[in-house]
Each structure stands twice: as structure tokens, then as C-alpha cells.
CSV table of C-alpha atoms and ligand atoms in Angstrom, one decimal:
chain,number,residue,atom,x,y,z
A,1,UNK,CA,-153.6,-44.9,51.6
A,2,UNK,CA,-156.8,-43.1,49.9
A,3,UNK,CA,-159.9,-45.0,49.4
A,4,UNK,CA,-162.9,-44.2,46.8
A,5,UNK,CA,-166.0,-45.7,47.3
A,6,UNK,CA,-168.5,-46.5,44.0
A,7,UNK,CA,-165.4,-44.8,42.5
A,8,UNK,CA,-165.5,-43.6,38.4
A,9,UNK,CA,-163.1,-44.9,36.1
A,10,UNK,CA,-163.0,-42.9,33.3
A,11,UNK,CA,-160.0,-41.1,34.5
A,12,UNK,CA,-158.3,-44.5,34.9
A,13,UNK,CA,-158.6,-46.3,31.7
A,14,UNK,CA,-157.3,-44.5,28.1
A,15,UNK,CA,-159.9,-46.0,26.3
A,16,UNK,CA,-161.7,-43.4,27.9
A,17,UNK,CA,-164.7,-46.3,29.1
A,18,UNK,CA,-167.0,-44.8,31.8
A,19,UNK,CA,-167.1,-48.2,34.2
A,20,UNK,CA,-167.3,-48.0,38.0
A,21,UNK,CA,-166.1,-49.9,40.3
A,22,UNK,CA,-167.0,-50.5,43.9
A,23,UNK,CA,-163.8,-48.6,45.7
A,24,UNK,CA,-160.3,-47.5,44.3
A,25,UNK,CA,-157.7,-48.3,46.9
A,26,UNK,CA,-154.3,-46.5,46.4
A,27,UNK,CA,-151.1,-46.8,48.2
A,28,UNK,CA,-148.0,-44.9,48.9
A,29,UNK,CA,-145.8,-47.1,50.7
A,30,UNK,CA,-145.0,-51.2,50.4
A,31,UNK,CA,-146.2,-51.5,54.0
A,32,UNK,CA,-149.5,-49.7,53.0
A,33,UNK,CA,-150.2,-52.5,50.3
A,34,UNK,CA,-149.1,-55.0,52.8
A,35,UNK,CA,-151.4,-54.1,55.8
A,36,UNK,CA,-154.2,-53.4,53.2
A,37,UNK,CA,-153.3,-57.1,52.1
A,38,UNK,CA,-153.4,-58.3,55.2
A,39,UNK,CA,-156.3,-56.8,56.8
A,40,UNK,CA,-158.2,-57.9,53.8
A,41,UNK,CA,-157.2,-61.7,54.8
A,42,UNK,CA,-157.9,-61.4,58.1
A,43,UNK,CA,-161.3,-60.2,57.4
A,44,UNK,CA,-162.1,-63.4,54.6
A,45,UNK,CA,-162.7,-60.8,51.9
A,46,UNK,CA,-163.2,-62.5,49.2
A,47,UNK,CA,-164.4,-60.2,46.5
A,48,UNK,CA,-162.9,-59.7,43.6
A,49,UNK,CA,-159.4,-57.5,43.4
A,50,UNK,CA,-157.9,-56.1,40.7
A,51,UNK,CA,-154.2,-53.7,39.9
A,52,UNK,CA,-154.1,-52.0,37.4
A,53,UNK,CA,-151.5,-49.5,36.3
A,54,UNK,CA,-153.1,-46.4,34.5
A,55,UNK,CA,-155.2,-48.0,32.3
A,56,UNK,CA,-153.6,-47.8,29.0
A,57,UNK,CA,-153.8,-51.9,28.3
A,58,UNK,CA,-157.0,-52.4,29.6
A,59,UNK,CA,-160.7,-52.8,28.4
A,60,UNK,CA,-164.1,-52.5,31.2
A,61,UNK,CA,-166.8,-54.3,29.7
A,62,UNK,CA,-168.6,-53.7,32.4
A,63,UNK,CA,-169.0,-52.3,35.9
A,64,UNK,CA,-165.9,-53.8,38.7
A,65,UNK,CA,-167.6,-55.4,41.3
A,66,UNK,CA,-164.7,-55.4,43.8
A,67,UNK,CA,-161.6,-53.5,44.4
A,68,UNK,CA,-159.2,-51.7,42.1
A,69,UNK,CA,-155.8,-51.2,43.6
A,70,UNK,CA,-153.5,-48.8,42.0
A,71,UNK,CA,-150.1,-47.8,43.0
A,72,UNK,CA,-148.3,-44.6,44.1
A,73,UNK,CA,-144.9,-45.6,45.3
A,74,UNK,CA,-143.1,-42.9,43.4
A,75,UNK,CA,-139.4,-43.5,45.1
A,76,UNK,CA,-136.4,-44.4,42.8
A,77,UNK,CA,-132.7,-44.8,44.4
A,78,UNK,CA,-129.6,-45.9,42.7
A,79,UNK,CA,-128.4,-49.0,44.1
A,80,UNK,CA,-125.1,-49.2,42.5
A,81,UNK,CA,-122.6,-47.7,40.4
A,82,UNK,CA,-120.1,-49.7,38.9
A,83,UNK,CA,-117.8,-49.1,35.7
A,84,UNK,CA,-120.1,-48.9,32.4
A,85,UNK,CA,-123.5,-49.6,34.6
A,86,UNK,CA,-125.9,-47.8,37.0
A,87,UNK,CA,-128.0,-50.1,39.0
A,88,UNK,CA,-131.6,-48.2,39.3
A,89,UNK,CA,-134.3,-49.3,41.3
A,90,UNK,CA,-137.5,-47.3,40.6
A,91,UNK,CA,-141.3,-47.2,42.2
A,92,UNK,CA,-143.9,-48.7,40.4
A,93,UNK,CA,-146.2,-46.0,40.5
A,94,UNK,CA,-143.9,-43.7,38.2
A,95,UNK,CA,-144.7,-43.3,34.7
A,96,UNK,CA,-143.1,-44.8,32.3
A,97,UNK,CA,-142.0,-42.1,29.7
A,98,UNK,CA,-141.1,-39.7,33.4
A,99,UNK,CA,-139.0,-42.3,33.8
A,100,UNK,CA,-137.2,-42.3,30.5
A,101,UNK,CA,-136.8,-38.8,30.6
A,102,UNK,CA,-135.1,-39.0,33.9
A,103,UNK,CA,-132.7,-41.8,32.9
A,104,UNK,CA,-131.8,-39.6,29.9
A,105,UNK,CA,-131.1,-36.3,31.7
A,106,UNK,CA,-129.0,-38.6,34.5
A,107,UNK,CA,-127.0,-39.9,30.6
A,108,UNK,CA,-127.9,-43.6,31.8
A,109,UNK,CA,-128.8,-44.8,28.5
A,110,UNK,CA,-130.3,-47.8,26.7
A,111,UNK,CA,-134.4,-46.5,27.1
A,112,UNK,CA,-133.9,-43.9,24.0
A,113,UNK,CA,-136.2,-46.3,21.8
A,114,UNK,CA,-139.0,-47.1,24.5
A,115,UNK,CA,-139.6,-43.3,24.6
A,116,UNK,CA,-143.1,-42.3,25.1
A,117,UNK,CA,-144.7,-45.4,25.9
A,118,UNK,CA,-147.9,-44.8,28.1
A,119,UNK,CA,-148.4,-46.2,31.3
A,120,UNK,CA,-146.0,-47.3,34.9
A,121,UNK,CA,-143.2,-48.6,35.5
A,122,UNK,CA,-144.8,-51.4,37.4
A,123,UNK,CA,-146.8,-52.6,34.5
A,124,UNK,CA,-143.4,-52.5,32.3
A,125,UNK,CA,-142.2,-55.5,34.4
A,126,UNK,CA,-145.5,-57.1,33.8
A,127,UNK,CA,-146.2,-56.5,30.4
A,128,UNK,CA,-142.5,-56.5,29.5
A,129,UNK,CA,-143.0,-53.0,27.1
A,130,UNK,CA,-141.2,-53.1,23.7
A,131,UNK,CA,-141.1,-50.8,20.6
A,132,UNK,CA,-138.4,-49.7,17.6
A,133,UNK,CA,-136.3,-52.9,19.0
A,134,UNK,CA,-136.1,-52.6,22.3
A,135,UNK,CA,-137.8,-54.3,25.3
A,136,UNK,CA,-138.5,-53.5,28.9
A,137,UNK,CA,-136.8,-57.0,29.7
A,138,UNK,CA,-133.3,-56.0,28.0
A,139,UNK,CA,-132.9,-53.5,31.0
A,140,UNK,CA,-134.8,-55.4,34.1
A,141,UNK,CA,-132.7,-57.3,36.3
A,142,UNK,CA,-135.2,-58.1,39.5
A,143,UNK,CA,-138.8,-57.4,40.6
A,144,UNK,CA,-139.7,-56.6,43.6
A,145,UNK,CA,-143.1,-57.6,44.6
A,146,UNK,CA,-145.8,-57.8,47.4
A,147,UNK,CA,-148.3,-61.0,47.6
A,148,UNK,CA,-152.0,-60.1,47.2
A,149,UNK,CA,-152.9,-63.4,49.0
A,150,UNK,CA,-150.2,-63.0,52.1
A,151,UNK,CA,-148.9,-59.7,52.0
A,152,UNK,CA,-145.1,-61.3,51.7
A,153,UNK,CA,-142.7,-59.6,49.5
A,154,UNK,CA,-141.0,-61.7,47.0
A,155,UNK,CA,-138.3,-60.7,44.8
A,156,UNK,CA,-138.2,-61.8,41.4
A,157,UNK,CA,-135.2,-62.2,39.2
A,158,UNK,CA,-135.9,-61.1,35.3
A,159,UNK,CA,-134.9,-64.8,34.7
A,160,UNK,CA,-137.7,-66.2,37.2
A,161,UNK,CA,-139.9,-63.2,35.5
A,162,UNK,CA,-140.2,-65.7,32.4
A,163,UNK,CA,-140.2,-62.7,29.8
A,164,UNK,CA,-141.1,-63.1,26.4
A,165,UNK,CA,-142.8,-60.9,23.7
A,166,UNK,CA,-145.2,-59.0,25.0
A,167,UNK,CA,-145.1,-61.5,27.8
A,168,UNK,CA,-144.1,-63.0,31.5
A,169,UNK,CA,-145.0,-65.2,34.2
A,170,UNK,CA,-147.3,-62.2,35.3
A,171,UNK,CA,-149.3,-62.9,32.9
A,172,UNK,CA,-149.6,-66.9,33.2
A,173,UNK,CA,-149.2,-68.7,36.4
A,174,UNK,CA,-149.3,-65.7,38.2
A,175,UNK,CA,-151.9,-63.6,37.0
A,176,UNK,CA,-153.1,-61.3,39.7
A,177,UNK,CA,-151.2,-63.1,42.5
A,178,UNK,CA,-148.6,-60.4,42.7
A,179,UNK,CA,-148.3,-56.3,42.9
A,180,UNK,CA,-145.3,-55.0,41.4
A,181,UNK,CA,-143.6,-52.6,43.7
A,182,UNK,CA,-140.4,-51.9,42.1
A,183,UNK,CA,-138.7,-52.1,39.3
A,184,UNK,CA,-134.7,-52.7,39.3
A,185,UNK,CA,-132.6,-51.5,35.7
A,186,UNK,CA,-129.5,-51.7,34.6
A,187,UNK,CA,-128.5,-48.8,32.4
A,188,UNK,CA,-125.3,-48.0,30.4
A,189,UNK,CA,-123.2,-44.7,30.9
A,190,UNK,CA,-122.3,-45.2,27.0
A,191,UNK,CA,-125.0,-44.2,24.4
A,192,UNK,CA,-125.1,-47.0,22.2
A,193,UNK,CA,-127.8,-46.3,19.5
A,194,UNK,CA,-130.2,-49.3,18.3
A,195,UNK,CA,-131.6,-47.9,15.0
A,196,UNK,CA,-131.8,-51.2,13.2
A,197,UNK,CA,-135.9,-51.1,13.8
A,198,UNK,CA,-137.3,-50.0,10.1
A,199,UNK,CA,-138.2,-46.7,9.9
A,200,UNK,CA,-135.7,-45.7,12.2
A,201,UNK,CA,-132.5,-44.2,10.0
A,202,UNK,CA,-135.0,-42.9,7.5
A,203,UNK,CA,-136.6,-40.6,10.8
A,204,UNK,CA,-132.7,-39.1,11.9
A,205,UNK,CA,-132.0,-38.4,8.0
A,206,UNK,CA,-135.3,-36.2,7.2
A,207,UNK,CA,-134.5,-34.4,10.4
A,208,UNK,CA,-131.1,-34.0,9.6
A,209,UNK,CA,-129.8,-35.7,12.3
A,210,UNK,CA,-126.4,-37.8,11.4
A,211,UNK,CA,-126.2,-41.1,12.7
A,212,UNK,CA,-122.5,-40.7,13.9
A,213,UNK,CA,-122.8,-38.1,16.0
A,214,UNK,CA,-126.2,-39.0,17.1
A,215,UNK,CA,-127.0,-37.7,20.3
A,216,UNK,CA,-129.2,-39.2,22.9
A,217,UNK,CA,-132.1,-36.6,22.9
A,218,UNK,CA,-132.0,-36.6,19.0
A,219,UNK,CA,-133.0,-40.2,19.0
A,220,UNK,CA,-135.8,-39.5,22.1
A,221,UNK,CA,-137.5,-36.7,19.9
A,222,UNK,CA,-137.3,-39.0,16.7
A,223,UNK,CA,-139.1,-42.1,18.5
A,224,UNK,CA,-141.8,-39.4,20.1
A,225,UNK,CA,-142.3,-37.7,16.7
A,226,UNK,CA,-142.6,-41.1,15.2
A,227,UNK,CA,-145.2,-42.5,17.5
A,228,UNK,CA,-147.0,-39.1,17.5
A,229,UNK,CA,-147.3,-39.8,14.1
A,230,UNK,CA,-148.6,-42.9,13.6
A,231,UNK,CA,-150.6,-43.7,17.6
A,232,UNK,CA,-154.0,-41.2,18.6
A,233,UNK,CA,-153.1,-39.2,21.9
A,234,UNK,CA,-155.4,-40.8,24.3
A,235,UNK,CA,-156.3,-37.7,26.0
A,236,UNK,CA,-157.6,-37.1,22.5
A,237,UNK,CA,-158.7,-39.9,21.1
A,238,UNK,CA,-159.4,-42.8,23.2
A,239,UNK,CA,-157.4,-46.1,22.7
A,240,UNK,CA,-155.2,-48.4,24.4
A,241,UNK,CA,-152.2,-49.0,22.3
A,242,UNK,CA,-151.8,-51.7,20.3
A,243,UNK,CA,-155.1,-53.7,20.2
A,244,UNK,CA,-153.5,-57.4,19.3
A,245,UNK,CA,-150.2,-58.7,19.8
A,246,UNK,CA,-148.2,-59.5,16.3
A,247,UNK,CA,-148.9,-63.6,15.6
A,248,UNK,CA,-146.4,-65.4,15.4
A,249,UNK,CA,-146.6,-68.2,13.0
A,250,UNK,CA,-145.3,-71.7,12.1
A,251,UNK,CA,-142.3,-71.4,9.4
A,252,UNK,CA,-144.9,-73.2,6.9
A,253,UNK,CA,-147.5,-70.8,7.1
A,254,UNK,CA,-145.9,-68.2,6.8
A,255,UNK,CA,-144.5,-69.8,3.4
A,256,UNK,CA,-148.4,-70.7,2.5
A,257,UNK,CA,-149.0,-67.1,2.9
A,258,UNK,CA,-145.9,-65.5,1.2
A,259,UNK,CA,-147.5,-67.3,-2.2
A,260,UNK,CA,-150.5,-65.8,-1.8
A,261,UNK,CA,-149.4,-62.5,-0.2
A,262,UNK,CA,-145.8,-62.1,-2.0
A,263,UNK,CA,-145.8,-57.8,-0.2
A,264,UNK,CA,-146.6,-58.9,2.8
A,265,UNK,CA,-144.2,-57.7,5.5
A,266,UNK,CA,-142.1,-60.3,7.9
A,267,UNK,CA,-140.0,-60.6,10.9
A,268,UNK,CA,-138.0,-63.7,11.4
A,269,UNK,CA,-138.2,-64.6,15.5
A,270,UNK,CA,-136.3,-68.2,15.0
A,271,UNK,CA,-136.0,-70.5,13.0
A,272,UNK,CA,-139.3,-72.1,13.3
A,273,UNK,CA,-141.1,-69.0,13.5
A,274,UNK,CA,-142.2,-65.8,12.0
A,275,UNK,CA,-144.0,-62.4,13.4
A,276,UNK,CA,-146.3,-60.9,11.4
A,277,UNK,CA,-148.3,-57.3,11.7
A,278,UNK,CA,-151.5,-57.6,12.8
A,279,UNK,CA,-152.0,-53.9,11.4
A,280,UNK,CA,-151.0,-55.1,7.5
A,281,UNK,CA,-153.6,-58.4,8.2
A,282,UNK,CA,-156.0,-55.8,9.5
A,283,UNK,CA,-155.6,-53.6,7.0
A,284,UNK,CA,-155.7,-55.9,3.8
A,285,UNK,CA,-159.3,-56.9,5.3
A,286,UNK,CA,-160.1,-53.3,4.9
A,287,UNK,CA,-160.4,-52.2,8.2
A,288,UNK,CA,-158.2,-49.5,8.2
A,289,UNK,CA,-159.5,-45.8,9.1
A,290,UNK,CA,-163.3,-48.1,9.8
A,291,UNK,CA,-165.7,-47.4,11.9
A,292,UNK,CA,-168.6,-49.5,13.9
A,293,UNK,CA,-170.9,-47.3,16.0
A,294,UNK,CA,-168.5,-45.3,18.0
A,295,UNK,CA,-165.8,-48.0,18.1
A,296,UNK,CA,-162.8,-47.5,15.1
A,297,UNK,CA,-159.8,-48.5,13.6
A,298,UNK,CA,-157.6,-45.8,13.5
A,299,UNK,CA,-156.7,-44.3,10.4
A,300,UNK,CA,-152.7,-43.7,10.6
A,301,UNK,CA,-152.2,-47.9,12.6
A,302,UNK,CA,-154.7,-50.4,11.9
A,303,UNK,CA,-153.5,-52.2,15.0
A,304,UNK,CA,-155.2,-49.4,16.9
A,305,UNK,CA,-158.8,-49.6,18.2
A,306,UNK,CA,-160.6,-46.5,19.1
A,307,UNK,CA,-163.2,-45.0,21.1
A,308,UNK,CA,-164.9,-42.3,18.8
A,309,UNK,CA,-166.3,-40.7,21.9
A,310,UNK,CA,-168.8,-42.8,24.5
A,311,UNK,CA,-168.1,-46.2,23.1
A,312,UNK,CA,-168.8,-48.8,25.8
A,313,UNK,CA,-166.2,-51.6,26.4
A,314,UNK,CA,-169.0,-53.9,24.6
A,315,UNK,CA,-169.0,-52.1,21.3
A,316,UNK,CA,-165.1,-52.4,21.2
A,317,UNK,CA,-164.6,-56.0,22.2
A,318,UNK,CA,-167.4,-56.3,19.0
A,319,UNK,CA,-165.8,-54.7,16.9
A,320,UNK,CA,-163.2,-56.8,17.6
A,321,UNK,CA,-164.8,-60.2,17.4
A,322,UNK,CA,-165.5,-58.5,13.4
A,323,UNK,CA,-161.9,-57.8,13.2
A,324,UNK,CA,-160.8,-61.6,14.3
A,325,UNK,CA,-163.5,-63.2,12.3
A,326,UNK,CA,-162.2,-61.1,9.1
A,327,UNK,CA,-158.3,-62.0,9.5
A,328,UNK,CA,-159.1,-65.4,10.5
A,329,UNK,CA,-161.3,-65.9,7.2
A,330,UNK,CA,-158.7,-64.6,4.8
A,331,UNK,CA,-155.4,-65.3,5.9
A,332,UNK,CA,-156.6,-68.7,8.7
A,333,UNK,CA,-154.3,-66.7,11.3
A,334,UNK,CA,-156.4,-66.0,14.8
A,335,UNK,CA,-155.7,-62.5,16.1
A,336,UNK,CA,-155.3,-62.4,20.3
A,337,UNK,CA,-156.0,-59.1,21.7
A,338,UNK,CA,-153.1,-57.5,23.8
A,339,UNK,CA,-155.5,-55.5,25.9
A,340,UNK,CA,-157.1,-57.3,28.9
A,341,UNK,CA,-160.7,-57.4,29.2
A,342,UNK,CA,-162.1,-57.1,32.6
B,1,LIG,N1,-148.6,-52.1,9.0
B,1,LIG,C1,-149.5,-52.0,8.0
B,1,LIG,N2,-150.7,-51.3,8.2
B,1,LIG,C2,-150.9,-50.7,9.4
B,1,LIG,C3,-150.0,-50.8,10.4
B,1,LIG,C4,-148.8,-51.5,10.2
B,1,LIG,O1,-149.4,-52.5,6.9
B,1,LIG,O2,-152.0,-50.0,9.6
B,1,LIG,C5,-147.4,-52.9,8.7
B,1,LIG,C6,-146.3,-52.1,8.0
B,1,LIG,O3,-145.7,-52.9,7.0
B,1,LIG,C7,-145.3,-51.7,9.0
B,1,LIG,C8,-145.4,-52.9,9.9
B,1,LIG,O4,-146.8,-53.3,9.9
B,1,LIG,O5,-144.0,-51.7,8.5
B,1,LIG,C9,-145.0,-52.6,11.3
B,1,LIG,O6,-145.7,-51.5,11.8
B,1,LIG,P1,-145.2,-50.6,13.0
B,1,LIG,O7,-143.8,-50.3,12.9
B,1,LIG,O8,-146.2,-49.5,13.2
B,1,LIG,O9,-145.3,-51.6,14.2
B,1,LIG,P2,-146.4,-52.7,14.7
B,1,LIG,O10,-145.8,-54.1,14.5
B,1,LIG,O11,-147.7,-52.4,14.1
B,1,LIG,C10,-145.4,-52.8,17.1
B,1,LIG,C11,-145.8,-52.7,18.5
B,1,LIG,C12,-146.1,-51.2,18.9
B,1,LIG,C13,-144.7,-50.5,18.7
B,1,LIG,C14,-144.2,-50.7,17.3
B,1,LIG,C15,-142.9,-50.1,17.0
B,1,LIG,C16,-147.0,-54.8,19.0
B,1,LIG,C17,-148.3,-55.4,19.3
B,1,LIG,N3,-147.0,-53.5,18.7
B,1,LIG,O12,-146.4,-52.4,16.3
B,1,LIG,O13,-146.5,-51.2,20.2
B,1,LIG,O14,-144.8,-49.1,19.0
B,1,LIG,O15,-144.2,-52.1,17.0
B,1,LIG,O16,-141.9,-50.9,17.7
B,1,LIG,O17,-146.0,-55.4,19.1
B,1,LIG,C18,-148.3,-50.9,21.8
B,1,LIG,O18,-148.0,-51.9,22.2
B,1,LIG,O19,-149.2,-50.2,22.2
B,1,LIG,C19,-147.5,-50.4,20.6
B,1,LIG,C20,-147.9,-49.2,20.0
């Protein structure tokens, strides 16, 4: 276990925000996070605690009084191997996209379209990660976890996990009460291509690549050169994804809208329900490519908020607040921020 004291974290959030907090605690091993739990019960501390993954969904408005715990269990093992499936089971403290790349040179397949997304494993299972059609939760089949309050381990089913968009129990009920240690997936030995997301089939054609014979790498470089394309490198360009979730409206509204706004663009989710882009709203209110101070809209995905260099988390969350007051003027719809402000 290493331990920082009145530790910097500009190296640990991609929004590049240059907060502090009062020690970083990081961990190697499950029983390191449990005696470090444990310890920290026995002395009654009390003071604020906080995981985090590496930083790329989160926003520090100001200094962290308290403890940041990050992870660096960075052990995978397959757990089974049986007819079309591998059973994975993978540290939390591995990144994501390392992750996808290692799947993909094993030829377990199904990742292909979550290529490239920042941040851990561990926050995947939190956060349940999705782009170009695909979701963390189609792969996840149990979470293993360690109690912040007792130190217990508790395994989580994906069912139990409650995912949804952008979403899980994680992020509700059981916000902060549990550290994700590992992350079990189910993976196919078959390459079965989802290419359905728009965009997608248009990306393979101009590189020539034909959809029959498609391989598995060919679809990895598409997704990267797609995302490269439209979302800032954070080591460039400070940002954190995705600033708002897509809303998802009420059947009539969307219908209210559609008369007013015949172009704009729709994805049915049920029957009740329809997803919209926050980056089109954003954009028709004229944000797109905008600046305020050193916070921006970035000029390739309106959904993406920027730090133009030595923005502090304030000047983004008010830029924000202009952003949520503009959609929610023109088009009634109330834009919630995907990010978490700490
Ligand atoms: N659009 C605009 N203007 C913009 C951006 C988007 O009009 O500036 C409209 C376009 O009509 C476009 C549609 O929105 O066709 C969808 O855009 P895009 O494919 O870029 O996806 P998104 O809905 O804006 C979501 C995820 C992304 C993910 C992509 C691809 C959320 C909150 N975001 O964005 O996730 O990469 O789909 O699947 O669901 C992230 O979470 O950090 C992230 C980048």
C-alpha cells in the first residue's frame, strides 16, 4: 500500500483540475484495502473517503478534505473455458482500453465497439461504460467487491448490479459503500460484429474495409479513429468524456418537440420513451466550439466540456449551469451532468 500525504491531483483527474487532497491511499492487493478498511474502523475515522478510478468522470470543485483511494490490483485469470465462452475475471486497477486490447489479441471477442474508452475496469462495473452499441453490462456477469464500512467482500451478480444506461446500484443505494475489486466477463470465441450504431458501416466503407470479411482489429481501429475524431485527447486537451448523459424523454414530448424540431435526431429506448443527444440540444443553443473564460465546448462533440488550460472545477460546473439553463429554456428538457462533482 503507498500513501501520499497533502497529495496533488492533477495527475488524477483528465479534466486536468489542480485540487488536492489530504492523502492518496493506493492498494495492490484485496487484503490491503481490507486491513486499510478495517484499521480505519477501528480507529473511528470518520473523515471523508472517496474511490475514484483515474479520473476521467469526475469534476473537483474544490480541495478533498479526506482520503482518495485508488486501486492497483492489476491481476486477471480465466476462470473458465467452456464451448463458445471464456469466463475472465480481471483487476480493477487495469485500464480499460489495456484491457480490450488484451481480449482482442487472446480472440475473446464482443469489446471491439468499447475500444478506447478511458479509464478502469473497476469503474466500468460502476459506471456500466457504453458506446457504438455496446455496453459494459452486455459482458459482466459478477462483481467482486470489498465494503468501505466492514472490510467484507461481497460478490455482486450483474443482475443484483441493477444496470441501466449509464447506470447501476453503484450509483444509487450504494454510492460509495463499496470498492470494486474485480470485474468478471464473459467473452465469445466467435467475432460477431455489432455495426448497427450509425456511423458505423459508413467508417469500414471509406477505409475500405468489407463488412463480410470484417476482421476483429479492423473494427478496433475504426471505433479508435472514430472517437479520435470526434472526443479531445485528454492528455491534450482536458475533458472528461461526455459531460451529460442523453435525456431520455416521455413518448409525448418527444412528439411536442418533433413539431417544432422536425431534424432533430432520436433513439427509440421503449415504448414510452425516447433518448435524445444532449450534443444536437447543446448545439442548436449555440454552444458548440464556445467558450467561457477557460472552460469550452468542444468544437468536433458539443457534449464535451473542456478545460482550455487552468480552468478550475468552478468555471466548468458554470459553464454548465449556462449550458442547462439554455437547453432547459428552448427545448423544457433538464440536462443531468454524467460527471460527478466532488
Ligand atoms: N450531435 C450533434 N451535435 C454534436 C454532437 C452530437 O448534433 O455536437 C448529434 C448527432 O445527430 C449525432 C448524435 O448526436 O448523430 C449522436 O452523436 P454521437 O454518435 O457522437 O453520440 P452521443 O450520443 O453524443 C454517446 C455517448 C458517448 C459515446 C457515443 C458513441 C453518452 C452520454 N455519450 O454520445 O460516450 O462515445 O454515444 O456511442 O451516452 C462518454 O461517455 O464519455 C462518451 C464519449
Amino acid at each position: 500500500m503507498t500513501i501520499e500525504k497533502d497529495c496533488s491531483l492533477l495527475g488524477h483527474n483528465t479534466f486536468g483540475i489542480d485540487a488536492k487532497a489530504r492523502q492518496l491511499v493506493e492498494y495492490h492487493t484485496v487484503e490491503e484495502l481490507q486491513s486499510f478498511v478495517r484499521q480505519r474502523a477501528q480507529a473511528g475515522d470518520t473523515t471523508p473517503l472517496l474511490h475514484i478510478g483515474s479520473g476521467s468522470n469526475l469534476l473537483f470543485l474544490r480541495d478533498f478534505d479526506g482520503t482518495i483511494l485508488h486501486s492497483c490490483i492489476r491481476d486477471f485469470k480465466v476462470t473458465a473455458d467452456e464451448g463458445d465462452y471464456v469466463y475472465v475475471r480481471i483487476g480493477a486497477g487495469i485500464g480499460w482500453d489495456e484491457w480490450v486490447q488484451y481480449a482482442l489479441d487472446s480472440h475473446w471477442y464482443g469489446l471491439e465497439n468499447l475500444s478506447l474508452i478511458p479509464g478502469e475496469v473497476g469503474a466500468s462495473a460502476i459506471q456500466n461504460i457504453g458506446a457504438y452499441g455496446s455496453e459494459a453490462k452486455d459482458f459482466i456477469l459478477f462483481v467482486d467487491t470489498v465494503d468501505l464500512q466492514t472490510g467484507d467482500i461481497r460478490h455482486f451478480t450483474a443482475e443484483e448490479c441493477g444496470y441501466g444506461y449509464r447506470d447501476s446500484i453503484f450509483k444509487h443505494e450504494l454510492r460509495g459503500r463499496y470498492a470494486v475489486t474485480h470485474v468478471h466477463f464473459r467473452l465469445s470465441h466467435s467475432f460477431r460484429p455489432r455495426l448497427d450504431y450509425g456511423g458505423i458501416r459508413r467508417a469500414l466503407a471509406e477505409r475500405g474495409f468489407d463488412e463480410v470479411n470484417l476482421t476483429a482489429a479492423q473494427l478496433r481501429q475504426t471505433i479508435i479513429e472514430i472517437r479520435r475524431a470526434k472526443l479531445p485527447d485528454p492528455k491534450e486537451l482536458g475533458n472528461a468524456g461526455s459531460f451529460f448523459t442523453n435525456p431520455i424523454v416521455e413518448q409525448q414530448t418527444y412528439e411536442r418537440l418533433k413539431t417544432a424540431f422536425p431534424d432533430m435526431p432520436h433513439y427509440e429506448v421503449d415504448e414510452r420513451h425516447v433518448k435524445i443527444p444532449a450534443g444536437w440540444l447543446i448545439e442548436q443553443c449555440g454552444w458548440k466550439g464556445r467558450s467561457q473564460g477557460a472552460a469550452g465546448v468542444y468544437e468536433h462533440q458539443a457534449l464535451v466540456l473542456v478545460n482550455r488550460g487552468g480552468a478550475s472545477g468552478k468555471d466548468i460546473q458554470q459553464l454548465c449551469e449556462a449550458i442547462q439553463n439554455d437547453v432547459e429554456t428552448r427545448f423544457g428538457i433538464a440536462l443531468k451532468p454524467e460527471v460527478n462533482f466532488i
